[in-house]
mmCIF file of C-alpha atoms and ligand atoms in Angstrom:
data_model
loop_
_atom_site.group_PDB
_atom_site.id
_atom_site.type_symbol
_atom_site.label_atom_id
_atom_site.label_comp_id
_atom_site.label_asym_id
_atom_site.label_seq_id
_atom_site.Cartn_x
_atom_site.Cartn_y
_atom_site.Cartn_z
ATOM 1 C CA UNK A 29 -181.103 -32.061 -77.904
ATOM 2 C CA UNK A 30 -180.050 -29.691 -81.400
ATOM 3 C CA UNK A 31 -180.064 -26.617 -78.774
ATOM 4 C CA UNK A 32 -176.946 -28.982 -76.978
ATOM 5 C CA UNK A 33 -176.057 -29.988 -79.421
ATOM 6 C CA UNK A 34 -175.327 -26.524 -80.818
ATOM 7 C CA UNK A 35 -173.677 -25.481 -77.268
ATOM 8 C CA UNK A 36 -171.380 -28.028 -77.334
ATOM 9 C CA UNK A 37 -170.556 -27.098 -80.823
ATOM 10 C CA UNK A 38 -169.796 -23.614 -79.685
ATOM 11 C CA UNK A 39 -167.915 -24.796 -76.577
ATOM 12 C CA UNK A 40 -165.247 -27.312 -78.254
ATOM 13 C CA UNK A 41 -165.085 -24.311 -80.794
ATOM 14 C CA UNK A 42 -163.566 -21.350 -77.872
ATOM 15 C CA UNK A 43 -161.670 -24.066 -75.872
ATOM 16 C CA UNK A 44 -159.624 -25.676 -78.430
ATOM 17 C CA UNK A 45 -159.468 -24.489 -82.488
ATOM 18 C CA UNK A 46 -157.945 -27.717 -83.770
ATOM 19 C CA UNK A 47 -160.976 -29.694 -82.295
ATOM 20 C CA UNK A 48 -162.984 -30.960 -85.342
ATOM 21 C CA UNK A 49 -167.174 -30.012 -85.436
ATOM 22 C CA UNK A 50 -168.433 -32.589 -82.604
ATOM 23 C CA UNK A 51 -169.760 -36.150 -84.345
ATOM 24 C CA UNK A 52 -173.982 -37.016 -83.756
ATOM 25 C CA UNK A 53 -174.110 -39.359 -81.008
ATOM 26 C CA UNK A 54 -173.128 -43.369 -82.125
ATOM 27 C CA UNK A 55 -175.851 -45.571 -81.644
ATOM 28 C CA UNK A 56 -175.507 -47.656 -77.988
ATOM 29 C CA UNK A 57 -178.031 -47.687 -75.100
ATOM 30 C CA UNK A 58 -178.715 -44.549 -74.503
ATOM 31 C CA UNK A 59 -178.641 -42.003 -70.773
ATOM 32 C CA UNK A 60 -180.100 -38.800 -70.177
ATOM 33 C CA UNK A 61 -180.126 -36.792 -67.004
ATOM 34 C CA UNK A 62 -180.291 -32.843 -66.021
ATOM 35 C CA UNK A 63 -180.106 -31.799 -69.552
ATOM 36 C CA UNK A 64 -177.290 -34.091 -71.225
ATOM 37 C CA UNK A 65 -178.171 -36.983 -72.991
ATOM 38 C CA UNK A 66 -175.407 -39.787 -73.886
ATOM 39 C CA UNK A 67 -175.428 -43.242 -75.651
ATOM 40 C CA UNK A 68 -173.128 -46.239 -74.064
ATOM 41 C CA UNK A 69 -172.309 -48.562 -76.676
ATOM 42 C CA UNK A 70 -171.484 -51.810 -75.328
ATOM 43 C CA UNK A 71 -168.032 -53.693 -77.808
ATOM 44 C CA UNK A 72 -167.005 -57.018 -76.412
ATOM 45 C CA UNK A 73 -163.788 -58.237 -77.744
ATOM 46 C CA UNK A 74 -163.126 -62.018 -77.694
ATOM 47 C CA UNK A 75 -160.158 -63.663 -76.354
ATOM 48 C CA UNK A 76 -157.415 -64.367 -78.452
ATOM 49 C CA UNK A 77 -158.512 -61.114 -80.967
ATOM 50 C CA UNK A 78 -156.491 -58.632 -81.893
ATOM 51 C CA UNK A 79 -158.009 -56.365 -79.130
ATOM 52 C CA UNK A 80 -157.575 -57.841 -76.150
ATOM 53 C CA UNK A 81 -153.581 -56.817 -76.486
ATOM 54 C CA UNK A 82 -154.641 -53.081 -75.827
ATOM 55 C CA UNK A 83 -158.246 -52.989 -73.899
ATOM 56 C CA UNK A 84 -160.152 -55.683 -71.722
ATOM 57 C CA UNK A 85 -162.884 -58.657 -72.508
ATOM 58 C CA UNK A 86 -165.146 -55.622 -72.481
ATOM 59 C CA UNK A 87 -166.182 -52.375 -73.492
ATOM 60 C CA UNK A 88 -169.303 -49.912 -72.091
ATOM 61 C CA UNK A 89 -168.158 -46.816 -74.285
ATOM 62 C CA UNK A 90 -170.596 -42.862 -73.419
ATOM 63 C CA UNK A 91 -170.264 -40.710 -75.275
ATOM 64 C CA UNK A 92 -172.056 -37.588 -74.448
ATOM 65 C CA UNK A 93 -173.993 -34.401 -75.700
ATOM 66 C CA UNK A 94 -173.703 -32.138 -72.081
ATOM 67 C CA UNK A 95 -175.533 -29.269 -73.457
ATOM 68 C CA UNK A 96 -174.941 -25.368 -70.640
ATOM 69 C CA UNK A 97 -173.492 -26.666 -67.865
ATOM 70 C CA UNK A 98 -170.968 -29.399 -68.724
ATOM 71 C CA UNK A 99 -169.365 -30.419 -66.159
ATOM 72 C CA UNK A 100 -172.706 -30.381 -63.836
ATOM 73 C CA UNK A 101 -174.087 -32.508 -67.439
ATOM 74 C CA UNK A 102 -171.183 -34.694 -66.620
ATOM 75 C CA UNK A 103 -171.649 -35.413 -63.365
ATOM 76 C CA UNK A 104 -175.114 -36.694 -64.086
ATOM 77 C CA UNK A 105 -173.916 -38.882 -66.994
ATOM 78 C CA UNK A 106 -171.310 -40.500 -64.323
ATOM 79 C CA UNK A 107 -174.236 -40.873 -61.668
ATOM 80 C CA UNK A 108 -176.725 -42.260 -63.897
ATOM 81 C CA UNK A 109 -174.555 -44.966 -65.466
ATOM 82 C CA UNK A 110 -172.940 -45.768 -62.245
ATOM 83 C CA UNK A 111 -176.999 -46.803 -60.940
ATOM 84 C CA UNK A 112 -177.471 -48.557 -63.637
ATOM 85 C CA UNK A 113 -173.889 -50.885 -63.577
ATOM 86 C CA UNK A 114 -175.212 -51.524 -60.263
ATOM 87 C CA UNK A 115 -178.355 -52.563 -61.250
ATOM 88 C CA UNK A 116 -176.974 -54.684 -64.378
ATOM 89 C CA UNK A 117 -173.283 -56.728 -62.029
ATOM 90 C CA UNK A 118 -169.749 -55.389 -62.586
ATOM 91 C CA UNK A 119 -168.228 -57.371 -64.818
ATOM 92 C CA UNK A 120 -164.700 -57.982 -64.127
ATOM 93 C CA UNK A 121 -162.658 -57.505 -66.864
ATOM 94 C CA UNK A 122 -164.456 -54.625 -68.111
ATOM 95 C CA UNK A 123 -163.994 -51.182 -68.116
ATOM 96 C CA UNK A 124 -166.593 -47.618 -68.908
ATOM 97 C CA UNK A 125 -164.269 -44.924 -71.536
ATOM 98 C CA UNK A 126 -164.653 -41.379 -72.118
ATOM 99 C CA UNK A 127 -162.906 -40.068 -75.412
ATOM 100 C CA UNK A 128 -163.564 -35.901 -74.093
ATOM 101 C CA UNK A 129 -161.564 -32.942 -75.443
ATOM 102 C CA UNK A 130 -158.417 -33.034 -73.659
ATOM 103 C CA UNK A 131 -158.763 -29.021 -72.567
ATOM 104 C CA UNK A 132 -162.298 -29.157 -71.182
ATOM 105 C CA UNK A 133 -160.282 -29.466 -67.196
ATOM 106 C CA UNK A 134 -164.299 -29.035 -66.104
ATOM 107 C CA UNK A 135 -165.248 -31.864 -67.344
ATOM 108 C CA UNK A 136 -162.422 -33.562 -66.547
ATOM 109 C CA UNK A 137 -162.879 -32.598 -62.992
ATOM 110 C CA UNK A 138 -166.117 -34.637 -63.103
ATOM 111 C CA UNK A 139 -164.328 -37.841 -64.299
ATOM 112 C CA UNK A 140 -161.876 -37.577 -61.731
ATOM 113 C CA UNK A 141 -165.075 -37.172 -58.936
ATOM 114 C CA UNK A 142 -166.725 -40.322 -60.821
ATOM 115 C CA UNK A 143 -163.139 -42.464 -60.672
ATOM 116 C CA UNK A 144 -161.933 -42.162 -64.347
ATOM 117 C CA UNK A 145 -158.015 -41.547 -65.479
ATOM 118 C CA UNK A 146 -156.417 -40.717 -68.037
ATOM 119 C CA UNK A 147 -155.341 -43.654 -69.880
ATOM 120 C CA UNK A 148 -154.680 -42.505 -73.475
ATOM 121 C CA UNK A 149 -153.756 -39.206 -75.155
ATOM 122 C CA UNK A 150 -154.224 -38.268 -78.773
ATOM 123 C CA UNK A 151 -151.268 -35.783 -79.962
ATOM 124 C CA UNK A 152 -151.244 -33.514 -82.807
ATOM 125 C CA UNK A 153 -148.670 -32.114 -84.796
ATOM 126 C CA UNK A 154 -148.734 -29.000 -87.377
ATOM 127 C CA UNK A 155 -147.486 -30.150 -90.832
ATOM 128 C CA UNK A 156 -144.006 -29.416 -90.973
ATOM 129 C CA UNK A 157 -140.830 -31.764 -92.325
ATOM 130 C CA UNK A 158 -138.596 -33.736 -89.818
ATOM 131 C CA UNK A 159 -135.828 -32.011 -88.043
ATOM 132 C CA UNK A 160 -132.736 -34.215 -89.074
ATOM 133 C CA UNK A 161 -131.532 -35.288 -86.250
ATOM 134 C CA UNK A 162 -127.654 -37.424 -86.552
ATOM 135 C CA UNK A 163 -126.818 -40.426 -84.007
ATOM 136 C CA UNK A 164 -123.149 -41.357 -84.368
ATOM 137 C CA UNK A 165 -122.922 -44.438 -85.571
ATOM 138 C CA UNK A 166 -126.298 -45.011 -86.480
ATOM 139 C CA UNK A 167 -128.752 -45.877 -89.780
ATOM 140 C CA UNK A 168 -131.884 -45.278 -89.989
ATOM 141 C CA UNK A 169 -133.614 -46.764 -93.297
ATOM 142 C CA UNK A 170 -137.961 -48.261 -93.528
ATOM 143 C CA UNK A 171 -138.048 -51.570 -92.978
ATOM 144 C CA UNK A 172 -137.261 -54.650 -95.927
ATOM 145 C CA UNK A 173 -139.011 -58.124 -94.946
ATOM 146 C CA UNK A 174 -136.039 -60.160 -93.499
ATOM 147 C CA UNK A 175 -136.904 -57.471 -90.441
ATOM 148 C CA UNK A 176 -139.714 -58.885 -89.153
ATOM 149 C CA UNK A 177 -138.587 -60.869 -85.951
ATOM 150 C CA UNK A 178 -136.994 -57.106 -85.782
ATOM 151 C CA UNK A 179 -140.123 -55.492 -85.392
ATOM 152 C CA UNK A 180 -142.057 -58.109 -83.390
ATOM 153 C CA UNK A 181 -139.808 -57.877 -80.837
ATOM 154 C CA UNK A 182 -139.353 -54.177 -80.663
ATOM 155 C CA UNK A 183 -143.405 -54.514 -80.667
ATOM 156 C CA UNK A 184 -142.872 -56.794 -78.261
ATOM 157 C CA UNK A 185 -141.122 -54.414 -75.770
ATOM 158 C CA UNK A 186 -143.403 -51.968 -76.159
ATOM 159 C CA UNK A 187 -146.420 -53.531 -75.535
ATOM 160 C CA UNK A 188 -144.950 -55.042 -72.889
ATOM 161 C CA UNK A 189 -143.823 -51.401 -70.688
ATOM 162 C CA UNK A 190 -147.697 -50.278 -71.738
ATOM 163 C CA UNK A 191 -148.729 -52.508 -69.839
ATOM 164 C CA UNK A 192 -147.222 -51.188 -66.495
ATOM 165 C CA UNK A 193 -148.253 -47.792 -67.545
ATOM 166 C CA UNK A 194 -151.523 -48.403 -69.471
ATOM 167 C CA UNK A 195 -153.687 -50.014 -71.319
ATOM 168 C CA UNK A 196 -151.250 -53.207 -73.345
ATOM 169 C CA UNK A 197 -152.097 -56.327 -71.741
ATOM 170 C CA UNK A 198 -149.517 -59.118 -72.659
ATOM 171 C CA UNK A 199 -152.276 -61.762 -73.483
ATOM 172 C CA UNK A 200 -150.407 -65.194 -74.124
ATOM 173 C CA UNK A 201 -149.397 -65.352 -78.228
ATOM 174 C CA UNK A 202 -148.533 -61.954 -78.124
ATOM 175 C CA UNK A 203 -146.020 -62.050 -79.956
ATOM 176 C CA UNK A 204 -148.073 -64.025 -82.743
ATOM 177 C CA UNK A 205 -150.966 -61.292 -83.147
ATOM 178 C CA UNK A 206 -148.052 -58.963 -83.206
ATOM 179 C CA UNK A 207 -146.178 -60.168 -86.016
ATOM 180 C CA UNK A 208 -149.413 -60.858 -88.083
ATOM 181 C CA UNK A 209 -150.456 -57.387 -87.279
ATOM 182 C CA UNK A 210 -146.920 -55.761 -88.413
ATOM 183 C CA UNK A 211 -147.256 -57.980 -91.836
ATOM 184 C CA UNK A 212 -151.356 -57.197 -92.077
ATOM 185 C CA UNK A 213 -150.050 -52.837 -91.350
ATOM 186 C CA UNK A 214 -147.390 -53.797 -94.356
ATOM 187 C CA UNK A 215 -149.980 -55.244 -96.897
ATOM 188 C CA UNK A 216 -151.880 -51.916 -96.450
ATOM 189 C CA UNK A 217 -149.859 -49.258 -96.500
ATOM 190 C CA UNK A 218 -148.378 -48.189 -93.509
ATOM 191 C CA UNK A 219 -144.521 -48.029 -93.146
ATOM 192 C CA UNK A 220 -142.087 -48.882 -90.706
ATOM 193 C CA UNK A 221 -138.936 -47.186 -90.259
ATOM 194 C CA UNK A 222 -135.762 -48.604 -88.115
ATOM 195 C CA UNK A 223 -132.862 -47.896 -86.331
ATOM 196 C CA UNK A 224 -129.293 -50.117 -86.727
ATOM 197 C CA UNK A 225 -126.643 -49.905 -85.267
ATOM 198 C CA UNK A 226 -123.972 -52.656 -85.804
ATOM 199 C CA UNK A 227 -126.209 -54.613 -87.732
ATOM 200 C CA UNK A 228 -127.883 -54.790 -84.641
ATOM 201 C CA UNK A 229 -131.878 -53.056 -84.649
ATOM 202 C CA UNK A 230 -132.345 -50.459 -81.548
ATOM 203 C CA UNK A 231 -135.284 -48.733 -82.800
ATOM 204 C CA UNK A 232 -138.537 -48.504 -84.840
ATOM 205 C CA UNK A 233 -141.494 -46.971 -85.391
ATOM 206 C CA UNK A 234 -144.369 -47.163 -87.236
ATOM 207 C CA UNK A 235 -146.495 -44.826 -89.579
ATOM 208 C CA UNK A 236 -148.043 -44.034 -92.796
ATOM 209 C CA UNK A 237 -151.084 -41.492 -93.548
ATOM 210 C CA UNK A 238 -155.451 -41.868 -93.024
ATOM 211 C CA UNK A 239 -158.148 -39.497 -93.144
ATOM 212 C CA UNK A 240 -161.116 -39.553 -91.479
ATOM 213 C CA UNK A 241 -163.898 -40.964 -92.972
ATOM 214 C CA UNK A 242 -167.717 -40.889 -91.972
ATOM 215 C CA UNK A 243 -168.061 -44.058 -89.407
ATOM 216 C CA UNK A 244 -164.651 -44.240 -88.797
ATOM 217 C CA UNK A 245 -162.310 -44.107 -85.484
ATOM 218 C CA UNK A 246 -160.415 -40.728 -86.833
ATOM 219 C CA UNK A 247 -164.455 -39.091 -88.100
ATOM 220 C CA UNK A 248 -165.027 -36.397 -85.765
ATOM 221 C CA UNK A 249 -161.179 -36.768 -83.957
ATOM 222 C CA UNK A 250 -159.640 -34.700 -86.333
ATOM 223 C CA UNK A 251 -160.162 -32.201 -89.010
ATOM 224 C CA UNK A 252 -161.013 -33.198 -92.918
ATOM 225 C CA UNK A 253 -158.038 -33.895 -94.335
ATOM 226 C CA UNK A 254 -154.963 -36.030 -94.786
ATOM 227 C CA UNK A 255 -153.667 -36.816 -92.184
ATOM 228 C CA UNK A 256 -149.635 -38.751 -91.105
ATOM 229 C CA UNK A 257 -149.517 -40.756 -88.125
ATOM 230 C CA UNK A 258 -147.323 -42.429 -86.042
ATOM 231 C CA UNK A 259 -147.998 -45.408 -84.214
ATOM 232 C CA UNK A 260 -146.126 -47.570 -81.867
ATOM 233 C CA UNK A 261 -142.368 -46.287 -81.374
ATOM 234 C CA UNK A 262 -139.972 -48.000 -78.914
ATOM 235 C CA UNK A 263 -136.346 -48.291 -78.403
ATOM 236 C CA UNK A 264 -134.112 -51.134 -77.230
ATOM 237 C CA UNK A 265 -133.962 -50.406 -73.122
ATOM 238 C CA UNK A 266 -130.023 -49.879 -73.197
ATOM 239 C CA UNK A 267 -130.055 -47.366 -76.367
ATOM 240 C CA UNK A 268 -132.430 -44.910 -74.754
ATOM 241 C CA UNK A 269 -132.079 -41.289 -73.974
ATOM 242 C CA UNK A 270 -128.918 -41.213 -77.379
ATOM 243 C CA UNK A 271 -131.272 -39.353 -79.705
ATOM 244 C CA UNK A 272 -132.835 -42.649 -81.284
ATOM 245 C CA UNK A 273 -136.102 -41.700 -80.556
ATOM 246 C CA UNK A 274 -135.709 -38.934 -82.247
ATOM 247 C CA UNK A 275 -133.492 -39.669 -85.924
ATOM 248 C CA UNK A 276 -136.389 -41.717 -85.967
ATOM 249 C CA UNK A 277 -139.325 -39.524 -85.783
ATOM 250 C CA UNK A 278 -137.319 -37.194 -88.027
ATOM 251 C CA UNK A 279 -137.014 -39.405 -90.591
ATOM 252 C CA UNK A 280 -140.697 -40.831 -90.317
ATOM 253 C CA UNK A 281 -141.741 -36.974 -90.173
ATOM 254 C CA UNK A 282 -139.909 -35.930 -93.068
ATOM 255 C CA UNK A 283 -141.036 -39.274 -95.952
ATOM 256 C CA UNK A 284 -144.772 -38.483 -94.378
ATOM 257 C CA UNK A 285 -144.588 -34.826 -94.993
ATOM 258 C CA UNK A 286 -146.081 -33.378 -98.738
ATOM 259 C CA UNK A 287 -148.139 -29.473 -99.128
ATOM 260 C CA UNK A 288 -151.186 -30.648 -99.160
ATOM 261 C CA UNK A 289 -150.694 -32.834 -95.650
ATOM 262 C CA UNK A 290 -153.447 -31.202 -92.451
ATOM 263 C CA UNK A 291 -150.640 -32.219 -89.860
ATOM 264 C CA UNK A 292 -149.862 -35.464 -88.116
ATOM 265 C CA UNK A 293 -151.210 -37.009 -85.235
ATOM 266 C CA UNK A 294 -149.630 -40.125 -82.535
ATOM 267 C CA UNK A 295 -151.746 -42.162 -79.618
ATOM 268 C CA UNK A 296 -149.233 -41.795 -75.608
ATOM 269 C CA UNK A 297 -150.292 -43.577 -72.395
ATOM 270 C CA UNK A 298 -150.037 -39.919 -70.228
ATOM 271 C CA UNK A 299 -148.960 -42.360 -67.028
ATOM 272 C CA UNK A 300 -145.968 -43.501 -69.457
ATOM 273 C CA UNK A 301 -143.075 -41.740 -67.994
ATOM 274 C CA UNK A 302 -141.355 -41.626 -71.290
ATOM 275 C CA UNK A 303 -143.711 -41.146 -74.382
ATOM 276 C CA UNK A 304 -145.797 -37.585 -73.530
ATOM 277 C CA UNK A 305 -142.455 -35.807 -72.554
ATOM 278 C CA UNK A 306 -140.732 -37.115 -75.743
ATOM 279 C CA UNK A 307 -144.077 -36.869 -78.044
ATOM 280 C CA UNK A 308 -144.462 -33.059 -76.443
ATOM 281 C CA UNK A 309 -140.790 -32.170 -77.428
ATOM 282 C CA UNK A 310 -141.276 -33.107 -81.266
ATOM 283 C CA UNK A 311 -143.756 -30.564 -81.428
ATOM 284 C CA UNK A 312 -147.098 -32.445 -80.199
ATOM 285 C CA UNK A 313 -149.457 -31.929 -78.060
ATOM 286 C CA UNK A 314 -153.146 -33.485 -76.507
ATOM 287 C CA UNK A 315 -156.453 -33.040 -78.488
ATOM 288 C CA UNK A 316 -158.435 -35.523 -76.235
ATOM 289 C CA UNK A 317 -157.777 -37.822 -73.696
ATOM 290 C CA UNK A 318 -159.444 -41.008 -73.385
ATOM 291 C CA UNK A 319 -160.637 -41.643 -69.842
ATOM 292 C CA UNK A 320 -161.329 -45.260 -68.587
ATOM 293 C CA UNK A 321 -163.115 -46.306 -64.873
ATOM 294 C CA UNK A 322 -163.141 -50.230 -64.423
ATOM 295 C CA UNK A 323 -167.065 -50.640 -63.089
ATOM 296 C CA UNK A 324 -166.142 -52.755 -60.057
ATOM 297 C CA UNK A 325 -163.277 -49.617 -59.102
ATOM 298 C CA UNK A 326 -166.240 -47.650 -60.434
ATOM 299 C CA UNK A 327 -168.890 -49.153 -57.164
ATOM 300 C CA UNK A 328 -166.481 -48.805 -54.473
HETATM 301 C C1 COA B 679 -140.424 -43.215 -75.783
HETATM 302 C C2 COA B 679 -139.043 -43.736 -76.010
HETATM 303 C C3 COA B 679 -139.372 -44.322 -77.744
HETATM 304 C C4 COA B 679 -137.980 -42.567 -76.983
HETATM 305 O O1 COA B 679 -136.376 -42.954 -77.408
HETATM 306 P P1 COA B 679 -135.424 -42.292 -77.024
HETATM 307 O O2 COA B 679 -134.603 -43.295 -77.877
HETATM 308 O O3 COA B 679 -134.579 -42.795 -75.493
HETATM 309 O O4 COA B 679 -135.686 -40.860 -77.352
HETATM 310 P P2 COA B 679 -134.129 -39.827 -77.619
HETATM 311 O O5 COA B 679 -132.975 -40.201 -76.690
HETATM 312 O O6 COA B 679 -134.033 -39.340 -79.002
HETATM 313 O O7 COA B 679 -135.125 -38.969 -76.778
HETATM 314 C C5 COA B 679 -135.157 -39.255 -74.803
HETATM 315 C C6 COA B 679 -134.279 -37.855 -74.997
HETATM 316 O O8 COA B 679 -132.876 -38.279 -74.677
HETATM 317 C C7 COA B 679 -131.642 -37.229 -74.644
HETATM 318 N N1 COA B 679 -130.379 -37.052 -75.518
HETATM 319 C C8 COA B 679 -131.036 -37.340 -77.071
HETATM 320 N N2 COA B 679 -129.733 -36.920 -77.334
HETATM 321 C C9 COA B 679 -128.824 -37.714 -76.717
HETATM 322 C C10 COA B 679 -127.260 -37.914 -76.130
HETATM 323 N N3 COA B 679 -126.910 -37.597 -77.490
HETATM 324 N N4 COA B 679 -126.991 -37.641 -75.020
HETATM 325 C C11 COA B 679 -127.884 -38.625 -74.170
HETATM 326 N N5 COA B 679 -129.304 -37.757 -74.104
HETATM 327 C C12 COA B 679 -129.462 -37.524 -75.280
HETATM 328 C C13 COA B 679 -133.356 -36.731 -75.251
HETATM 329 O O9 COA B 679 -133.143 -35.015 -75.187
HETATM 330 C C14 COA B 679 -134.524 -36.579 -74.332
HETATM 331 O O10 COA B 679 -134.218 -35.789 -73.211
HETATM 332 P P3 COA B 679 -134.985 -34.318 -73.740
HETATM 333 O O11 COA B 679 -136.331 -34.607 -73.516
HETATM 334 O O12 COA B 679 -134.593 -34.330 -71.950
HETATM 335 O O13 COA B 679 -134.315 -33.446 -74.364
HETATM 336 C C15 COA B 679 -137.556 -45.351 -75.598
HETATM 337 O O14 COA B 679 -138.129 -44.215 -74.151
HETATM 338 C C16 COA B 679 -138.728 -45.897 -75.708
HETATM 339 O O15 COA B 679 -138.688 -47.130 -76.189
HETATM 340 N N6 COA B 679 -139.643 -46.035 -74.414
HETATM 341 C C17 COA B 679 -140.421 -47.771 -74.039
HETATM 342 C C18 COA B 679 -142.121 -47.764 -74.818
HETATM 343 C C19 COA B 679 -142.125 -46.961 -75.377
HETATM 344 O O16 COA B 679 -142.784 -45.912 -74.322
HETATM 345 N N7 COA B 679 -142.799 -46.113 -76.001
HETATM 346 C C20 COA B 679 -143.318 -45.206 -77.169
HETATM 347 C C21 COA B 679 -144.814 -45.059 -77.423
HETATM 348 S S1 COA B 679 -145.710 -44.052 -77.448
#
């Protein structure tokens, strides 16, 4: 196992210089096949929770150390997982996810062959201030307390859009959950910038700073150090394609920049026809891809 972990570490380093050293396998049900080892963690989100806006009720998260033949290793682990769900029965509102380096196309083949599809990309950008972009008649400013309603409407619009092309789920009570999340984000140091035109809010972007810490969701995903992040970006449908997204992003990048920053990151749905191309043009490129399949689909 130690040998396999070393091989994986060397393989990741050769695949992509921006990957951090891999973390140890997280806790979960152990799974082994063809020299590969993994764990499957089970997570359940209660009805009405914030997470259910972005996830099915149940997740099975596979983490893996694949050894020398990475494609065959992932293939064998996914076959072993499929046997387990055949025995256990497929939950309807659930999905199995694997988060893997985006550039590992050998493993991508095995994931596709088992019916998994790319659901989310974590993309990174080198640290740099924003390149100012002015849109005539549009002002970008940091949000104030009185902007909450407009911010929630734009976040709802982004959730609605994501529900067509990605993992967003339009649950009843979504607006109230988004309002709570916006308030909580602002309370804990998150920032929101909004774009206004003739007094009307036409766009917004959320952002802040984070550093990976042992055991948190960023650990093993990005290199140690302080990162800027951009969260939700949305522009009203009628105002898109005029540079407002670019203007918002430029201000956020500029205000998050400091000489000690390691970089910035965003997440987007690869199937979204608007956001991947937008982010790539702002200097981002994918580092990790989260792949997903519902057990019912995997068993077909
Ligand atoms: C993604 C999104 C925020 C981008 O915002 P936007 O304001 O439309 O983005 P921009 O106008 O800055 O850039 C989009 C395109 O318009 C072009 N554009 C910029 N200024 C322009 C102008 N003056 N005239 C015409 N087009 C212009 C940009 O160049 C870009 O096209 P290109 O990539 O071919 O060059 C917006 O499409 C959106 O809200 N989508 C739905 C929600 C969503 O997907 N959010 C992202 C979640 S990660």
